[in-house]
């Protein structure tokens, strides 16, 4: 399913050094969490992937160009090759017009629009309950990957955002999520069982929709189901959530609905 679009411009401004510093691929601190950076090639540069379910795109502009290519079959200066599979030889040899179907100015306009999509305000009905939920979020281990707080770096295009603190609840790292979420598809250097930690801000608004679906393929129909599908590095966190009394589970879910 398509990911949330809010706040993507802010995620684009998190310094690479901060993402690298949070990685612990060999679990040196022995907390059971071994998030790793997904290094990807962006033109001639090697950069950190931060967008897409498996963090395959390093910038919001590249993410948009990739969506235009893979979802709509439109070429850009970023992805000039047609979206053809190995089993479509005619597709590869078909006329393509040589020039990109989406101009750089149009791609930049879409990227500017996406960068400006604001994160919704927190929805806190009861501050005491919200704070207790935040404590449980950390206590059971959710915050080990869904890092609550990040700080944005310098930005020539958005100078007022420099050094601002944001609360996306993600580390933008790849994690082993276990056999249950292994979709059998590798993307770039990401294994089939690895997924980027998705940001949680605004997830409560999504959850209000009775038709809402969660996780990469929409298999979960509620936040509780999404939690219970966690495995791999998150297995112990899932177990701790399940062991909470029902009232505390609801307090944690109430917190998620408010961020």
PDB file of C-alpha atoms in Angstrom:
ATOM      1  CA  UNK A   1       0.000   0.000   0.000  1.00  0.00           C
ATOM      2  CA  UNK A   2       1.110   3.581  -0.464  1.00  0.00           C
ATOM      3  CA  UNK A   3       2.944   5.164   2.475  1.00  0.00           C
ATOM      4  CA  UNK A   4       1.875   8.297   4.303  1.00  0.00           C
ATOM      5  CA  UNK A   5       2.912  11.479   2.537  1.00  0.00           C
ATOM      6  CA  UNK A   6       2.875  13.898   5.470  1.00  0.00           C
ATOM      7  CA  UNK A   7       6.182  15.129   6.806  1.00  0.00           C
ATOM      8  CA  UNK A   8       8.307  13.665   4.029  1.00  0.00           C
ATOM      9  CA  UNK A   9      10.018  16.989   3.441  1.00  0.00           C
ATOM     10  CA  UNK A  10      11.080  17.024   7.090  1.00  0.00           C
ATOM     11  CA  UNK A  11      12.471  13.494   6.916  1.00  0.00           C
ATOM     12  CA  UNK A  12      14.542  14.644   3.940  1.00  0.00           C
ATOM     13  CA  UNK A  13      16.316  17.136   6.221  1.00  0.00           C
ATOM     14  CA  UNK A  14      17.485  14.713   8.914  1.00  0.00           C
ATOM     15  CA  UNK A  15      21.307  14.701   8.687  1.00  0.00           C
ATOM     16  CA  UNK A  16      22.870  11.512   7.357  1.00  0.00           C
ATOM     17  CA  UNK A  17      25.327  11.567  10.254  1.00  0.00           C
ATOM     18  CA  UNK A  18      22.463  11.239  12.738  1.00  0.00           C
ATOM     19  CA  UNK A  19      20.990   8.254  10.906  1.00  0.00           C
ATOM     20  CA  UNK A  20      24.407   6.574  10.768  1.00  0.00           C
ATOM     21  CA  UNK A  21      24.994   7.233  14.470  1.00  0.00           C
ATOM     22  CA  UNK A  22      21.767   5.428  15.391  1.00  0.00           C
ATOM     23  CA  UNK A  23      22.645   2.300  13.399  1.00  0.00           C
ATOM     24  CA  UNK A  24      23.855  -0.792  15.246  1.00  0.00           C
ATOM     25  CA  UNK A  25      23.986  -3.557  12.622  1.00  0.00           C
ATOM     26  CA  UNK A  26      26.035  -5.903  14.819  1.00  0.00           C
ATOM     27  CA  UNK A  27      23.950  -5.195  17.932  1.00  0.00           C
ATOM     28  CA  UNK A  28      27.011  -4.044  19.848  1.00  0.00           C
ATOM     29  CA  UNK A  29      24.844  -2.728  22.681  1.00  0.00           C
ATOM     30  CA  UNK A  30      23.136  -6.136  22.929  1.00  0.00           C
ATOM     31  CA  UNK A  31      19.603  -4.776  23.091  1.00  0.00           C
ATOM     32  CA  UNK A  32      18.368  -7.165  20.401  1.00  0.00           C
ATOM     33  CA  UNK A  33      17.957  -4.355  17.858  1.00  0.00           C
ATOM     34  CA  UNK A  34      20.317  -4.279  14.879  1.00  0.00           C
ATOM     35  CA  UNK A  35      19.053  -1.538  12.596  1.00  0.00           C
ATOM     36  CA  UNK A  36      21.303  -0.809   9.650  1.00  0.00           C
ATOM     37  CA  UNK A  37      21.690   1.918   7.073  1.00  0.00           C
ATOM     38  CA  UNK A  38      20.567   1.071   3.550  1.00  0.00           C
ATOM     39  CA  UNK A  39      23.291   2.543   1.354  1.00  0.00           C
ATOM     40  CA  UNK A  40      22.037   3.194  -2.173  1.00  0.00           C
ATOM     41  CA  UNK A  41      23.485   4.666  -5.341  1.00  0.00           C
ATOM     42  CA  UNK A  42      21.994   8.053  -6.228  1.00  0.00           C
ATOM     43  CA  UNK A  43      23.493   9.012  -9.573  1.00  0.00           C
ATOM     44  CA  UNK A  44      27.239   8.997  -8.943  1.00  0.00           C
ATOM     45  CA  UNK A  45      26.855   9.381  -5.188  1.00  0.00           C
ATOM     46  CA  UNK A  46      26.519   6.734  -2.483  1.00  0.00           C
ATOM     47  CA  UNK A  47      23.875   7.949  -0.097  1.00  0.00           C
ATOM     48  CA  UNK A  48      21.589   6.768   2.678  1.00  0.00           C
ATOM     49  CA  UNK A  49      18.229   5.426   1.595  1.00  0.00           C
ATOM     50  CA  UNK A  50      15.421   6.925   3.637  1.00  0.00           C
ATOM     51  CA  UNK A  51      12.216   6.679   1.561  1.00  0.00           C
ATOM     52  CA  UNK A  52      10.142   3.707   0.462  1.00  0.00           C
ATOM     53  CA  UNK A  53       9.159   0.606   2.428  1.00  0.00           C
ATOM     54  CA  UNK A  54      12.729  -0.677   2.158  1.00  0.00           C
ATOM     55  CA  UNK A  55      14.457   2.722   2.126  1.00  0.00           C
ATOM     56  CA  UNK A  56      15.514   2.389  -1.508  1.00  0.00           C
ATOM     57  CA  UNK A  57      15.455   6.123  -2.316  1.00  0.00           C
ATOM     58  CA  UNK A  58      17.795   8.680  -0.792  1.00  0.00           C
ATOM     59  CA  UNK A  59      15.771  11.846  -1.343  1.00  0.00           C
ATOM     60  CA  UNK A  60      12.183  12.941  -1.729  1.00  0.00           C
ATOM     61  CA  UNK A  61      12.882  13.956  -5.327  1.00  0.00           C
ATOM     62  CA  UNK A  62      14.221  10.494  -6.145  1.00  0.00           C
ATOM     63  CA  UNK A  63      11.290   8.901  -4.322  1.00  0.00           C
ATOM     64  CA  UNK A  64       8.862  10.862  -6.493  1.00  0.00           C
ATOM     65  CA  UNK A  65      10.732  10.004  -9.680  1.00  0.00           C
ATOM     66  CA  UNK A  66      10.726   6.339  -8.684  1.00  0.00           C
ATOM     67  CA  UNK A  67       6.969   6.426  -8.072  1.00  0.00           C
ATOM     68  CA  UNK A  68       6.426   8.038 -11.464  1.00  0.00           C
ATOM     69  CA  UNK A  69       8.472   5.268 -13.068  1.00  0.00           C
ATOM     70  CA  UNK A  70       7.261   2.218 -11.151  1.00  0.00           C
ATOM     71  CA  UNK A  71       3.645   3.191 -10.447  1.00  0.00           C
ATOM     72  CA  UNK A  72       2.762   5.258 -13.515  1.00  0.00           C
ATOM     73  CA  UNK A  73       5.287   4.221 -16.164  1.00  0.00           C
ATOM     74  CA  UNK A  74       6.528   7.781 -16.674  1.00  0.00           C
ATOM     75  CA  UNK A  75      10.173   8.563 -17.398  1.00  0.00           C
ATOM     76  CA  UNK A  76      12.094  11.419 -15.788  1.00  0.00           C
ATOM     77  CA  UNK A  77      15.682  12.612 -15.982  1.00  0.00           C
ATOM     78  CA  UNK A  78      16.252  10.503 -12.852  1.00  0.00           C
ATOM     79  CA  UNK A  79      14.829   7.276 -14.313  1.00  0.00           C
ATOM     80  CA  UNK A  80      15.029   7.340 -18.105  1.00  0.00           C
ATOM     81  CA  UNK A  81      14.657   3.592 -18.698  1.00  0.00           C
ATOM     82  CA  UNK A  82      11.133   2.299 -19.344  1.00  0.00           C
ATOM     83  CA  UNK A  83       9.476   0.280 -16.585  1.00  0.00           C
ATOM     84  CA  UNK A  84       9.799  -3.087 -18.324  1.00  0.00           C
ATOM     85  CA  UNK A  85      10.379  -6.513 -16.827  1.00  0.00           C
ATOM     86  CA  UNK A  86      12.863  -9.106 -18.091  1.00  0.00           C
ATOM     87  CA  UNK A  87       9.933 -10.957 -19.684  1.00  0.00           C
ATOM     88  CA  UNK A  88       8.887  -7.980 -21.835  1.00  0.00           C
ATOM     89  CA  UNK A  89      11.479  -7.736 -24.653  1.00  0.00           C
ATOM     90  CA  UNK A  90       9.131  -5.747 -26.891  1.00  0.00           C
ATOM     91  CA  UNK A  91       8.681  -3.183 -24.139  1.00  0.00           C
ATOM     92  CA  UNK A  92      12.434  -2.601 -23.971  1.00  0.00           C
ATOM     93  CA  UNK A  93      12.706  -1.917 -27.701  1.00  0.00           C
ATOM     94  CA  UNK A  94       9.563   0.204 -28.063  1.00  0.00           C
ATOM     95  CA  UNK A  95       9.993   3.886 -29.028  1.00  0.00           C
ATOM     96  CA  UNK A  96      10.245   6.043 -25.915  1.00  0.00           C
ATOM     97  CA  UNK A  97      10.542   9.565 -27.265  1.00  0.00           C
ATOM     98  CA  UNK A  98      14.131   9.925 -25.969  1.00  0.00           C
ATOM     99  CA  UNK A  99      13.254  12.914 -23.751  1.00  0.00           C
ATOM    100  CA  UNK A 100      11.725  12.491 -20.276  1.00  0.00           C
ATOM    101  CA  UNK A 101       7.933  12.381 -20.162  1.00  0.00           C
ATOM    102  CA  UNK A 102       8.016  14.392 -16.935  1.00  0.00           C
ATOM    103  CA  UNK A 103      10.155  17.524 -17.113  1.00  0.00           C
ATOM    104  CA  UNK A 104      12.540  18.505 -14.332  1.00  0.00           C
ATOM    105  CA  UNK A 105      10.397  21.537 -13.558  1.00  0.00           C
ATOM    106  CA  UNK A 106       7.318  19.340 -13.118  1.00  0.00           C
ATOM    107  CA  UNK A 107       9.241  16.868 -10.968  1.00  0.00           C
ATOM    108  CA  UNK A 108      10.556  19.735  -8.837  1.00  0.00           C
ATOM    109  CA  UNK A 109       7.043  21.169  -8.482  1.00  0.00           C
ATOM    110  CA  UNK A 110       5.675  17.834  -7.270  1.00  0.00           C
ATOM    111  CA  UNK A 111       8.601  17.508  -4.867  1.00  0.00           C
ATOM    112  CA  UNK A 112       8.021  21.016  -3.480  1.00  0.00           C
ATOM    113  CA  UNK A 113       4.343  20.188  -2.982  1.00  0.00           C
ATOM    114  CA  UNK A 114       5.184  16.943  -1.196  1.00  0.00           C
ATOM    115  CA  UNK A 115       7.794  18.657   0.970  1.00  0.00           C
ATOM    116  CA  UNK A 116       5.157  21.123   2.157  1.00  0.00           C
ATOM    117  CA  UNK A 117       2.596  18.523   3.291  1.00  0.00           C
ATOM    118  CA  UNK A 118       2.430  19.249   6.993  1.00  0.00           C
ATOM    119  CA  UNK A 119       2.243  16.749   9.808  1.00  0.00           C
ATOM    120  CA  UNK A 120      -1.125  16.961  11.615  1.00  0.00           C
ATOM    121  CA  UNK A 121      -1.188  18.355  15.131  1.00  0.00           C
ATOM    122  CA  UNK A 122      -1.162  15.914  17.996  1.00  0.00           C
ATOM    123  CA  UNK A 123      -4.614  14.971  19.204  1.00  0.00           C
ATOM    124  CA  UNK A 124      -4.402  14.717  22.982  1.00  0.00           C
ATOM    125  CA  UNK A 125      -7.739  14.329  24.763  1.00  0.00           C
ATOM    126  CA  UNK A 126      -6.168  13.597  28.154  1.00  0.00           C
ATOM    127  CA  UNK A 127      -2.562  14.608  28.777  1.00  0.00           C
ATOM    128  CA  UNK A 128      -2.085  12.211  31.688  1.00  0.00           C
ATOM    129  CA  UNK A 129      -3.212   9.206  29.629  1.00  0.00           C
ATOM    130  CA  UNK A 130      -1.103  10.375  26.688  1.00  0.00           C
ATOM    131  CA  UNK A 131       2.025  10.620  28.840  1.00  0.00           C
ATOM    132  CA  UNK A 132       1.406   7.187  30.356  1.00  0.00           C
ATOM    133  CA  UNK A 133       1.059   5.805  26.833  1.00  0.00           C
ATOM    134  CA  UNK A 134       4.355   7.428  25.862  1.00  0.00           C
ATOM    135  CA  UNK A 135       6.037   5.748  28.824  1.00  0.00           C
ATOM    136  CA  UNK A 136       4.610   2.357  27.829  1.00  0.00           C
ATOM    137  CA  UNK A 137       5.741   2.958  24.232  1.00  0.00           C
ATOM    138  CA  UNK A 138       9.312   3.199  25.498  1.00  0.00           C
ATOM    139  CA  UNK A 139       8.920   0.551  28.196  1.00  0.00           C
ATOM    140  CA  UNK A 140       7.871  -2.252  25.854  1.00  0.00           C
ATOM    141  CA  UNK A 141      10.579  -1.336  23.335  1.00  0.00           C
ATOM    142  CA  UNK A 142       8.719   0.406  20.505  1.00  0.00           C
ATOM    143  CA  UNK A 143      10.984   3.450  20.782  1.00  0.00           C
ATOM    144  CA  UNK A 144      14.068   1.327  20.075  1.00  0.00           C
ATOM    145  CA  UNK A 145      13.211   1.546  16.364  1.00  0.00           C
ATOM    146  CA  UNK A 146      10.394   4.090  16.234  1.00  0.00           C
ATOM    147  CA  UNK A 147      12.718   6.794  17.557  1.00  0.00           C
ATOM    148  CA  UNK A 148      10.442   9.579  18.810  1.00  0.00           C
ATOM    149  CA  UNK A 149      12.667  12.598  18.233  1.00  0.00           C
ATOM    150  CA  UNK A 150      14.926  13.782  15.409  1.00  0.00           C
ATOM    151  CA  UNK A 151      16.607  17.104  14.685  1.00  0.00           C
ATOM    152  CA  UNK A 152      16.785  18.553  11.196  1.00  0.00           C
ATOM    153  CA  UNK A 153      20.015  19.843   9.733  1.00  0.00           C
ATOM    154  CA  UNK A 154      20.760  22.928   7.670  1.00  0.00           C
ATOM    155  CA  UNK A 155      18.643  23.605   4.606  1.00  0.00           C
ATOM    156  CA  UNK A 156      19.385  26.142   1.915  1.00  0.00           C
ATOM    157  CA  UNK A 157      15.825  25.939   0.584  1.00  0.00           C
ATOM    158  CA  UNK A 158      14.112  25.941   3.985  1.00  0.00           C
ATOM    159  CA  UNK A 159      16.418  27.915   6.325  1.00  0.00           C
ATOM    160  CA  UNK A 160      13.737  28.370   9.001  1.00  0.00           C
ATOM    161  CA  UNK A 161      13.607  24.605   9.516  1.00  0.00           C
ATOM    162  CA  UNK A 162      17.295  24.271  10.369  1.00  0.00           C
ATOM    163  CA  UNK A 163      17.944  22.662  13.759  1.00  0.00           C
ATOM    164  CA  UNK A 164      14.226  22.278  14.445  1.00  0.00           C
ATOM    165  CA  UNK A 165      13.180  19.240  16.484  1.00  0.00           C
ATOM    166  CA  UNK A 166      10.571  16.926  14.982  1.00  0.00           C
ATOM    167  CA  UNK A 167       8.796  13.829  16.291  1.00  0.00           C
ATOM    168  CA  UNK A 168       8.434  11.328  13.422  1.00  0.00           C
ATOM    169  CA  UNK A 169       8.883   8.102  15.449  1.00  0.00           C
ATOM    170  CA  UNK A 170      11.352   6.492  13.052  1.00  0.00           C
ATOM    171  CA  UNK A 171      15.068   5.823  12.819  1.00  0.00           C
ATOM    172  CA  UNK A 172      14.900   5.424   8.998  1.00  0.00           C
ATOM    173  CA  UNK A 173      16.925   2.212   9.353  1.00  0.00           C
ATOM    174  CA  UNK A 174      16.340  -1.280   7.999  1.00  0.00           C
ATOM    175  CA  UNK A 175      15.330  -3.968  10.493  1.00  0.00           C
ATOM    176  CA  UNK A 176      14.825  -7.718  10.306  1.00  0.00           C
ATOM    177  CA  UNK A 177      11.091  -8.109  10.908  1.00  0.00           C
ATOM    178  CA  UNK A 178      11.004 -11.898  10.884  1.00  0.00           C
ATOM    179  CA  UNK A 179       9.546 -14.624   8.696  1.00  0.00           C
ATOM    180  CA  UNK A 180       5.965 -13.428   9.080  1.00  0.00           C
ATOM    181  CA  UNK A 181       6.728 -10.180   7.230  1.00  0.00           C
ATOM    182  CA  UNK A 182       9.138 -11.725   4.711  1.00  0.00           C
ATOM    183  CA  UNK A 183       7.552 -10.950   1.331  1.00  0.00           C
ATOM    184  CA  UNK A 184      10.214 -12.764  -0.699  1.00  0.00           C
ATOM    185  CA  UNK A 185      11.210  -9.565  -2.523  1.00  0.00           C
ATOM    186  CA  UNK A 186      14.666  -8.012  -2.251  1.00  0.00           C
ATOM    187  CA  UNK A 187      15.106  -4.368  -3.197  1.00  0.00           C
ATOM    188  CA  UNK A 188      18.600  -3.081  -3.888  1.00  0.00           C
ATOM    189  CA  UNK A 189      20.615  -4.099  -0.792  1.00  0.00           C
ATOM    190  CA  UNK A 190      17.583  -4.722   1.412  1.00  0.00           C
ATOM    191  CA  UNK A 191      16.695  -8.329   2.159  1.00  0.00           C
ATOM    192  CA  UNK A 192      13.155  -9.614   1.742  1.00  0.00           C
ATOM    193  CA  UNK A 193      12.642  -9.706   5.509  1.00  0.00           C
ATOM    194  CA  UNK A 194      14.038  -6.208   6.111  1.00  0.00           C
ATOM    195  CA  UNK A 195      11.869  -3.118   6.351  1.00  0.00           C
ATOM    196  CA  UNK A 196      12.516   0.532   7.036  1.00  0.00           C
ATOM    197  CA  UNK A 197      10.944   1.756  10.260  1.00  0.00           C
ATOM    198  CA  UNK A 198       7.878   3.684   9.049  1.00  0.00           C
ATOM    199  CA  UNK A 199       7.174   7.063  10.678  1.00  0.00           C
ATOM    200  CA  UNK A 200       4.199   6.947  13.029  1.00  0.00           C
ATOM    201  CA  UNK A 201       3.253  10.620  13.177  1.00  0.00           C
ATOM    202  CA  UNK A 202      -0.350  11.090  12.061  1.00  0.00           C
ATOM    203  CA  UNK A 203      -1.087   7.360  12.230  1.00  0.00           C
ATOM    204  CA  UNK A 204      -4.020   7.963  14.561  1.00  0.00           C
ATOM    205  CA  UNK A 205      -5.852   9.892  11.851  1.00  0.00           C
ATOM    206  CA  UNK A 206      -5.375   6.974   9.472  1.00  0.00           C
ATOM    207  CA  UNK A 207      -6.665   4.579  12.133  1.00  0.00           C
ATOM    208  CA  UNK A 208      -9.982   6.453  12.309  1.00  0.00           C
ATOM    209  CA  UNK A 209     -10.877   5.162   8.852  1.00  0.00           C
ATOM    210  CA  UNK A 210     -12.774   1.883   9.214  1.00  0.00           C
ATOM    211  CA  UNK A 211     -11.216   0.729   5.937  1.00  0.00           C
ATOM    212  CA  UNK A 212      -7.672   1.615   7.030  1.00  0.00           C
ATOM    213  CA  UNK A 213      -4.957  -0.964   6.504  1.00  0.00           C
ATOM    214  CA  UNK A 214      -1.467  -1.121   7.944  1.00  0.00           C
ATOM    215  CA  UNK A 215       1.953  -2.647   7.141  1.00  0.00           C
ATOM    216  CA  UNK A 216       3.482  -2.811   3.672  1.00  0.00           C
ATOM    217  CA  UNK A 217       0.770  -5.001   2.143  1.00  0.00           C
ATOM    218  CA  UNK A 218      -2.209  -3.835   4.178  1.00  0.00           C
ATOM    219  CA  UNK A 219      -2.632  -7.178   5.935  1.00  0.00           C
ATOM    220  CA  UNK A 220      -3.353  -5.533   9.311  1.00  0.00           C
ATOM    221  CA  UNK A 221      -6.758  -3.928   9.815  1.00  0.00           C
ATOM    222  CA  UNK A 222      -5.861  -2.272  13.128  1.00  0.00           C
ATOM    223  CA  UNK A 223      -2.860  -0.950  15.016  1.00  0.00           C
ATOM    224  CA  UNK A 224      -3.059  -3.936  17.354  1.00  0.00           C
ATOM    225  CA  UNK A 225      -2.859  -6.348  14.418  1.00  0.00           C
ATOM    226  CA  UNK A 226       0.096  -4.424  13.019  1.00  0.00           C
ATOM    227  CA  UNK A 227       1.931  -4.751  16.337  1.00  0.00           C
ATOM    228  CA  UNK A 228       1.192  -8.473  16.550  1.00  0.00           C
ATOM    229  CA  UNK A 229       2.664  -9.047  13.067  1.00  0.00           C
ATOM    230  CA  UNK A 230       6.029  -7.758  14.286  1.00  0.00           C
ATOM    231  CA  UNK A 231       8.756 -10.393  14.520  1.00  0.00           C
ATOM    232  CA  UNK A 232      12.501 -10.702  14.141  1.00  0.00           C
ATOM    233  CA  UNK A 233      14.163  -7.867  16.032  1.00  0.00           C
ATOM    234  CA  UNK A 234      10.736  -6.783  17.330  1.00  0.00           C
ATOM    235  CA  UNK A 235       9.697 -10.201  18.664  1.00  0.00           C
ATOM    236  CA  UNK A 236      10.482  -9.345  22.281  1.00  0.00           C
ATOM    237  CA  UNK A 237       8.714  -5.989  21.965  1.00  0.00           C
ATOM    238  CA  UNK A 238       5.622  -7.735  20.645  1.00  0.00           C
ATOM    239  CA  UNK A 239       5.767 -10.189  23.542  1.00  0.00           C
ATOM    240  CA  UNK A 240       5.986  -7.380  26.086  1.00  0.00           C
ATOM    241  CA  UNK A 241       2.988  -5.667  24.470  1.00  0.00           C
ATOM    242  CA  UNK A 242       0.958  -8.873  24.629  1.00  0.00           C
ATOM    243  CA  UNK A 243       1.835  -9.285  28.300  1.00  0.00           C
ATOM    244  CA  UNK A 244       0.496  -5.853  29.205  1.00  0.00           C
ATOM    245  CA  UNK A 245      -2.891  -5.750  30.934  1.00  0.00           C
ATOM    246  CA  UNK A 246      -5.670  -4.822  28.515  1.00  0.00           C
ATOM    247  CA  UNK A 247      -6.023  -1.390  30.103  1.00  0.00           C
ATOM    248  CA  UNK A 248      -2.346  -0.614  29.492  1.00  0.00           C
ATOM    249  CA  UNK A 249      -2.547  -1.892  25.928  1.00  0.00           C
ATOM    250  CA  UNK A 250      -5.394   0.553  25.349  1.00  0.00           C
ATOM    251  CA  UNK A 251      -3.372   3.353  26.935  1.00  0.00           C
ATOM    252  CA  UNK A 252      -0.495   2.667  24.546  1.00  0.00           C
ATOM    253  CA  UNK A 253      -2.881   2.539  21.581  1.00  0.00           C
ATOM    254  CA  UNK A 254      -4.454   5.801  22.730  1.00  0.00           C
ATOM    255  CA  UNK A 255      -0.991   7.346  22.639  1.00  0.00           C
ATOM    256  CA  UNK A 256      -0.452   6.099  19.076  1.00  0.00           C
ATOM    257  CA  UNK A 257      -3.792   7.559  18.067  1.00  0.00           C
ATOM    258  CA  UNK A 258      -2.680  10.939  19.371  1.00  0.00           C
ATOM    259  CA  UNK A 259       0.785  11.353  17.851  1.00  0.00           C
TER     260      UNK A 259
END
